[in-house]
Amino acid sequence: MRIIIFGAPRVGKGTQAKILSSHYKIPHISTGDILRKIIDDGKEIGLVVKDILSKGELVPDSIMKELIEKTLKSDNCKSGFILDGFPRTLAQAVLLEEIFAELKLETLFFIRIQISENVIVNRLTQRRVCANCGYIVNLNLIENHDECPSCRQLGTFTKRKDDEEEVIRHRLEVYHKTTAPILEYYKSKSDIIIIDGRKTVEEITSDIFSALEKAQSN
Ligand code: AMP
Protein backbone atom coordinates (compact mmCIF):
# COMPACT_ATOMS: atom_id res chain seq x y z
CA MET A 1 0.00 0.00 0.00
CA ARG A 2 1.39 3.40 -0.99
CA ILE A 3 -0.36 6.51 0.23
CA ILE A 4 0.13 10.26 0.09
CA ILE A 5 -1.63 12.07 2.88
CA PHE A 6 -2.04 15.67 1.81
CA GLY A 7 -3.37 18.91 3.25
CA ALA A 8 -2.47 22.26 4.78
CA PRO A 9 -0.36 22.32 7.96
CA ARG A 10 -2.18 20.98 11.02
CA VAL A 11 -5.15 19.37 9.29
CA GLY A 12 -4.34 16.15 11.14
CA LYS A 13 -2.14 14.42 8.54
CA GLY A 14 0.44 13.19 11.06
CA THR A 15 -2.14 11.69 13.42
CA GLN A 16 -3.91 9.82 10.62
CA ALA A 17 -0.64 8.75 9.02
CA LYS A 18 0.46 7.12 12.30
CA ILE A 19 -2.84 5.21 12.56
CA LEU A 20 -2.64 4.04 8.92
CA SER A 21 1.01 3.11 9.39
CA SER A 22 0.27 0.81 12.29
CA HIS A 23 -2.84 -0.66 10.59
CA TYR A 24 -1.17 -1.47 7.27
CA LYS A 25 2.26 -2.12 8.85
CA ILE A 26 4.01 0.30 6.53
CA PRO A 27 6.37 3.12 7.51
CA HIS A 28 5.12 6.65 8.11
CA ILE A 29 7.47 8.93 6.19
CA SER A 30 7.09 12.45 7.57
CA THR A 31 9.52 14.78 5.81
CA GLY A 32 8.98 17.36 8.58
CA ASP A 33 10.12 14.78 11.20
CA ILE A 34 13.11 13.79 9.07
CA LEU A 35 14.12 17.46 8.77
CA ARG A 36 13.69 18.05 12.51
CA LYS A 37 15.93 15.03 13.12
CA ILE A 38 18.56 16.55 10.80
CA ILE A 39 18.42 19.73 12.91
CA ASP A 40 18.81 17.72 16.15
CA ASP A 41 21.82 15.86 14.72
CA GLY A 42 23.71 19.17 14.98
CA LYS A 43 25.57 18.94 11.65
CA GLU A 44 26.20 21.98 9.45
CA ILE A 45 23.31 21.25 7.11
CA GLY A 46 21.05 21.22 10.19
CA LEU A 47 21.70 24.93 10.73
CA VAL A 48 20.53 25.77 7.21
CA VAL A 49 17.43 23.60 7.62
CA LYS A 50 16.67 25.08 11.05
CA ASP A 51 16.67 28.61 9.68
CA ILE A 52 14.30 27.64 6.84
CA LEU A 53 11.87 25.81 9.14
CA SER A 54 11.76 28.61 11.71
CA LYS A 55 10.64 31.02 8.97
CA GLY A 56 7.97 28.64 7.64
CA GLU A 57 9.69 28.45 4.24
CA LEU A 58 10.20 25.29 2.18
CA VAL A 59 13.51 23.43 2.18
CA PRO A 60 14.98 23.56 -1.39
CA ASP A 61 13.98 20.75 -3.74
CA SER A 62 17.64 19.76 -4.18
CA ILE A 63 17.93 18.82 -0.48
CA MET A 64 14.50 17.14 -0.49
CA LYS A 65 15.40 15.10 -3.59
CA GLU A 66 18.38 13.47 -1.94
CA LEU A 67 16.50 12.85 1.25
CA ILE A 68 13.37 11.31 -0.29
CA GLU A 69 15.23 9.16 -2.83
CA LYS A 70 17.35 7.63 -0.07
CA THR A 71 14.27 6.99 2.07
CA LEU A 72 11.95 5.52 -0.56
CA LYS A 73 14.64 3.30 -2.06
CA SER A 74 15.51 1.79 1.32
CA ASP A 75 14.41 -1.74 2.25
CA ASN A 76 12.18 -0.27 4.91
CA CYS A 77 9.83 1.07 2.20
CA LYS A 78 9.68 -2.09 0.07
CA SER A 79 6.23 -3.14 1.24
CA GLY A 80 4.80 0.38 0.98
CA PHE A 81 4.73 3.69 2.80
CA ILE A 82 2.65 6.68 3.80
CA LEU A 83 4.05 10.00 2.71
CA ASP A 84 3.21 12.89 5.02
CA GLY A 85 4.53 16.30 3.95
CA PHE A 86 5.80 15.20 0.54
CA PRO A 87 5.37 16.24 -2.24
CA ARG A 88 5.07 19.92 -1.39
CA THR A 89 6.03 21.40 -4.77
CA LEU A 90 5.29 20.45 -8.35
CA ALA A 91 8.96 19.51 -8.87
CA GLN A 92 8.71 17.10 -5.92
CA ALA A 93 5.55 15.55 -7.42
CA VAL A 94 7.39 14.99 -10.71
CA LEU A 95 10.37 13.52 -8.83
CA LEU A 96 8.06 11.13 -7.00
CA GLU A 97 6.66 9.96 -10.30
CA GLU A 98 10.19 9.32 -11.57
CA ILE A 99 11.01 7.29 -8.45
CA PHE A 100 7.81 5.26 -8.96
CA ALA A 101 8.77 4.58 -12.59
CA GLU A 102 12.30 3.56 -11.61
CA LEU A 103 11.11 1.23 -8.84
CA LYS A 104 8.27 -0.04 -11.07
CA LEU A 105 5.66 0.94 -8.53
CA GLU A 106 2.13 1.62 -9.63
CA THR A 107 -0.83 2.31 -7.40
CA LEU A 108 -0.68 5.39 -5.25
CA PHE A 109 -3.61 6.53 -3.13
CA PHE A 110 -3.89 10.28 -2.72
CA ILE A 111 -5.82 11.38 0.36
CA ARG A 112 -6.58 15.04 0.92
CA ILE A 113 -7.73 16.17 4.37
CA GLN A 114 -9.60 19.44 4.09
CA ILE A 115 -10.49 22.13 6.67
CA SER A 116 -10.87 25.91 6.74
CA GLU A 117 -7.95 28.24 7.38
CA ASN A 118 -9.33 29.70 10.66
CA VAL A 119 -9.62 26.24 12.18
CA ILE A 120 -6.03 25.50 11.14
CA VAL A 121 -4.65 28.71 12.71
CA ASN A 122 -6.54 28.03 15.92
CA ARG A 123 -5.26 24.45 16.09
CA LEU A 124 -1.67 25.44 15.42
CA THR A 125 -1.49 28.26 17.94
CA GLN A 126 -2.87 25.90 20.61
CA ARG A 127 -0.43 23.07 19.86
CA ARG A 128 2.20 22.22 22.46
CA VAL A 129 4.90 19.57 22.57
CA CYS A 130 5.99 17.91 25.83
CA ALA A 131 9.74 18.55 26.18
CA ASN A 132 10.03 15.39 28.28
CA CYS A 133 8.35 12.71 26.12
CA GLY A 134 7.55 14.41 22.78
CA TYR A 135 3.76 14.00 23.19
CA ILE A 136 1.75 16.54 21.16
CA VAL A 137 -1.36 18.16 22.68
CA ASN A 138 -3.90 20.79 21.77
CA LEU A 139 -4.52 23.07 24.75
CA ASN A 140 -8.19 23.41 23.70
CA LEU A 141 -8.65 19.72 24.34
CA ILE A 142 -7.04 19.24 27.75
CA GLU A 143 -8.13 20.60 31.12
CA ASN A 144 -4.82 20.82 32.96
CA HIS A 145 -2.47 23.02 30.93
CA ASP A 146 0.48 22.21 33.19
CA GLU A 147 0.57 18.42 33.15
CA CYS A 148 1.50 16.25 30.17
CA PRO A 149 -1.31 13.65 29.76
CA SER A 150 1.21 11.10 28.55
CA CYS A 151 4.22 11.20 30.92
CA ARG A 152 2.50 13.21 33.73
CA GLN A 153 5.46 15.61 34.04
CA LEU A 154 4.55 19.16 35.09
CA GLY A 155 5.44 22.33 33.19
CA THR A 156 7.04 20.58 30.23
CA PHE A 157 4.94 22.03 27.39
CA THR A 158 6.85 23.96 24.76
CA LYS A 159 5.67 25.64 21.58
CA ARG A 160 7.32 24.80 18.27
CA LYS A 161 8.86 27.93 16.78
CA ASP A 162 6.97 27.35 13.54
CA ASP A 163 3.66 27.28 15.47
CA GLU A 164 3.76 31.03 16.22
CA GLU A 165 0.76 32.71 14.54
CA GLU A 166 2.83 34.88 12.20
CA VAL A 167 4.84 31.87 11.00
CA ILE A 168 1.66 29.81 10.62
CA ARG A 169 0.07 32.45 8.40
CA HIS A 170 3.23 32.41 6.30
CA ARG A 171 3.23 28.58 6.14
CA LEU A 172 -0.37 28.72 4.90
CA GLU A 173 0.59 31.30 2.27
CA VAL A 174 3.43 29.04 1.13
CA TYR A 175 0.99 26.12 1.09
CA HIS A 176 -1.50 27.94 -1.14
CA LYS A 177 1.17 29.22 -3.49
CA THR A 178 3.39 26.21 -3.99
CA THR A 179 1.51 23.21 -2.70
CA ALA A 180 -2.05 23.69 -3.92
CA PRO A 181 -1.00 23.36 -7.63
CA ILE A 182 -0.02 19.79 -6.78
CA LEU A 183 -3.70 19.02 -6.42
CA GLU A 184 -4.23 20.00 -10.04
CA TYR A 185 -1.36 17.72 -11.02
CA TYR A 186 -2.79 14.70 -9.19
CA LYS A 187 -6.37 15.45 -10.28
CA SER A 188 -5.29 14.82 -13.85
CA LYS A 189 -3.64 11.52 -12.94
CA SER A 190 -5.79 9.77 -10.39
CA ASP A 191 -8.81 10.05 -8.11
CA ILE A 192 -8.27 12.23 -5.09
CA ILE A 193 -9.86 10.96 -1.89
CA ILE A 194 -11.30 13.99 -0.10
CA ILE A 195 -11.78 13.75 3.67
CA ASP A 196 -13.57 16.25 5.93
CA GLY A 197 -10.94 17.25 8.54
CA ARG A 198 -13.41 18.96 10.92
CA LYS A 199 -14.59 15.61 12.27
CA THR A 200 -13.08 13.74 15.25
CA VAL A 201 -9.88 11.75 14.82
CA GLU A 202 -11.88 8.48 15.02
CA GLU A 203 -14.43 9.63 12.44
CA ILE A 204 -11.70 10.76 10.06
CA THR A 205 -9.90 7.42 10.42
CA SER A 206 -13.11 5.57 9.69
CA ASP A 207 -13.80 7.78 6.62
CA ILE A 208 -10.27 7.12 5.34
CA PHE A 209 -10.56 3.34 5.77
CA SER A 210 -13.92 3.27 3.96
CA ALA A 211 -12.59 5.42 1.13
CA LEU A 212 -9.45 3.28 0.74
CA GLU A 213 -11.50 0.07 0.72
CA LYS A 214 -13.71 1.52 -1.99
CA ALA A 215 -10.72 2.74 -4.01
CA GLN A 216 -8.99 -0.66 -3.76
CA SER A 217 -12.04 -2.50 -5.04
CA ASN A 218 -12.31 -0.24 -8.12
P1 AMP B 1 5.61 19.51 8.66
O1 AMP B 1 6.04 18.84 9.91
O2 AMP B 1 5.21 18.56 7.56
O3 AMP B 1 4.54 20.57 8.90
O4 AMP B 1 6.88 20.30 8.06
C1 AMP B 1 7.54 21.27 8.82
C2 AMP B 1 8.41 22.11 7.91
O5 AMP B 1 9.41 21.29 7.29
C3 AMP B 1 7.71 22.79 6.75
O6 AMP B 1 7.09 24.02 7.14
C4 AMP B 1 8.88 23.02 5.78
O7 AMP B 1 9.69 24.09 6.23
C5 AMP B 1 9.69 21.74 5.97
N1 AMP B 1 9.28 20.66 5.02
C6 AMP B 1 8.64 19.49 5.33
N2 AMP B 1 8.44 18.76 4.23
C7 AMP B 1 8.96 19.46 3.18
C8 AMP B 1 9.03 19.25 1.78
N3 AMP B 1 8.50 18.16 1.20
N4 AMP B 1 9.64 20.20 1.03
C9 AMP B 1 10.16 21.31 1.59
N5 AMP B 1 10.12 21.58 2.90
C10 AMP B 1 9.52 20.68 3.71
Short mmCIF file of N, CA and C and ligand atoms in Angstrom, two decimals, residues 9-10 13 30-33 35-36 52-53 56-61 64 84-89 92 127 160 162 171, ligand 1:
data_model
loop_
_atom_site.label_atom_id
_atom_site.label_comp_id
_atom_site.label_asym_id
_atom_site.label_seq_id
_atom_site.Cartn_x
_atom_site.Cartn_y
_atom_site.Cartn_z
N PRO A 9 -0.92 22.65 6.65
CA PRO A 9 -0.36 22.32 7.96
C PRO A 9 -1.46 22.17 9.00
N ARG A 10 -1.31 21.21 9.85
CA ARG A 10 -2.18 20.98 11.02
C ARG A 10 -3.61 20.53 10.71
N LYS A 13 -2.81 15.42 9.40
CA LYS A 13 -2.14 14.42 8.54
C LYS A 13 -1.30 13.45 9.37
N SER A 30 7.41 11.03 7.39
CA SER A 30 7.09 12.45 7.57
C SER A 30 8.35 13.24 7.25
N THR A 31 8.31 14.02 6.17
CA THR A 31 9.52 14.78 5.81
C THR A 31 9.82 15.86 6.86
N GLY A 32 8.77 16.38 7.51
CA GLY A 32 8.98 17.36 8.58
C GLY A 32 9.78 16.72 9.73
N ASP A 33 9.40 15.48 10.11
CA ASP A 33 10.12 14.78 11.20
C ASP A 33 11.56 14.49 10.79
N LEU A 35 13.37 16.19 8.73
CA LEU A 35 14.12 17.46 8.77
C LEU A 35 14.42 17.89 10.21
N ARG A 36 13.45 17.68 11.10
CA ARG A 36 13.69 18.05 12.51
C ARG A 36 14.80 17.17 13.10
N ILE A 52 15.43 27.70 7.79
CA ILE A 52 14.30 27.64 6.84
C ILE A 52 13.01 27.28 7.57
N LEU A 53 13.07 26.25 8.42
CA LEU A 53 11.87 25.81 9.14
C LEU A 53 11.33 26.89 10.07
N GLY A 56 9.14 29.20 8.31
CA GLY A 56 7.97 28.64 7.64
C GLY A 56 8.15 28.52 6.14
N GLU A 57 9.42 28.59 5.69
CA GLU A 57 9.69 28.45 4.24
C GLU A 57 9.84 26.97 3.89
N LEU A 58 9.97 26.68 2.59
CA LEU A 58 10.20 25.29 2.18
C LEU A 58 11.69 25.03 1.99
N VAL A 59 12.13 23.85 2.39
CA VAL A 59 13.51 23.43 2.18
C VAL A 59 13.69 23.22 0.66
N PRO A 60 14.82 23.65 0.07
CA PRO A 60 14.98 23.56 -1.39
C PRO A 60 14.79 22.12 -1.91
N ASP A 61 14.24 22.06 -3.12
CA ASP A 61 13.98 20.75 -3.74
C ASP A 61 15.24 19.89 -3.84
N MET A 64 15.61 18.09 -0.65
CA MET A 64 14.50 17.14 -0.49
C MET A 64 14.66 15.93 -1.41
N ASP A 84 3.87 11.79 4.31
CA ASP A 84 3.21 12.89 5.02
C ASP A 84 4.13 14.11 4.90
N GLY A 85 3.70 15.10 4.11
CA GLY A 85 4.53 16.30 3.95
C GLY A 85 5.31 16.31 2.64
N PHE A 86 5.12 15.30 1.84
CA PHE A 86 5.80 15.20 0.54
C PHE A 86 4.84 14.55 -0.45
N PRO A 87 4.71 15.07 -1.68
CA PRO A 87 5.37 16.24 -2.24
C PRO A 87 4.73 17.55 -1.78
N ARG A 88 5.57 18.59 -1.77
CA ARG A 88 5.07 19.92 -1.39
C ARG A 88 5.25 20.92 -2.52
N THR A 89 5.91 20.53 -3.59
CA THR A 89 6.03 21.40 -4.77
C THR A 89 5.78 20.51 -5.99
N GLN A 92 8.65 18.29 -6.78
CA GLN A 92 8.71 17.10 -5.92
C GLN A 92 7.71 16.05 -6.41
N ARG A 127 -1.20 24.32 19.78
CA ARG A 127 -0.43 23.07 19.86
C ARG A 127 0.78 23.23 20.76
N ARG A 160 6.38 24.84 19.40
CA ARG A 160 7.32 24.80 18.27
C ARG A 160 7.43 26.19 17.68
N ASP A 162 7.78 27.14 14.75
CA ASP A 162 6.97 27.35 13.54
C ASP A 162 5.47 27.26 13.83
N ARG A 171 3.22 29.97 6.62
CA ARG A 171 3.23 28.58 6.14
C ARG A 171 1.99 28.31 5.28
P1 AMP B 1 5.61 19.51 8.66
O1 AMP B 1 6.04 18.84 9.91
O2 AMP B 1 5.21 18.56 7.56
O3 AMP B 1 4.54 20.57 8.90
O4 AMP B 1 6.88 20.30 8.06
C1 AMP B 1 7.54 21.27 8.82
C2 AMP B 1 8.41 22.11 7.91
O5 AMP B 1 9.41 21.29 7.29
C3 AMP B 1 7.71 22.79 6.75
O6 AMP B 1 7.09 24.02 7.14
C4 AMP B 1 8.88 23.02 5.78
O7 AMP B 1 9.69 24.09 6.23
C5 AMP B 1 9.69 21.74 5.97
N1 AMP B 1 9.28 20.66 5.02
C6 AMP B 1 8.64 19.49 5.33
N2 AMP B 1 8.44 18.76 4.23
C7 AMP B 1 8.96 19.46 3.18
C8 AMP B 1 9.03 19.25 1.78
N3 AMP B 1 8.50 18.16 1.20
N4 AMP B 1 9.64 20.20 1.03
C9 AMP B 1 10.16 21.31 1.59
N5 AMP B 1 10.12 21.58 2.90
C10 AMP B 1 9.52 20.68 3.71
#
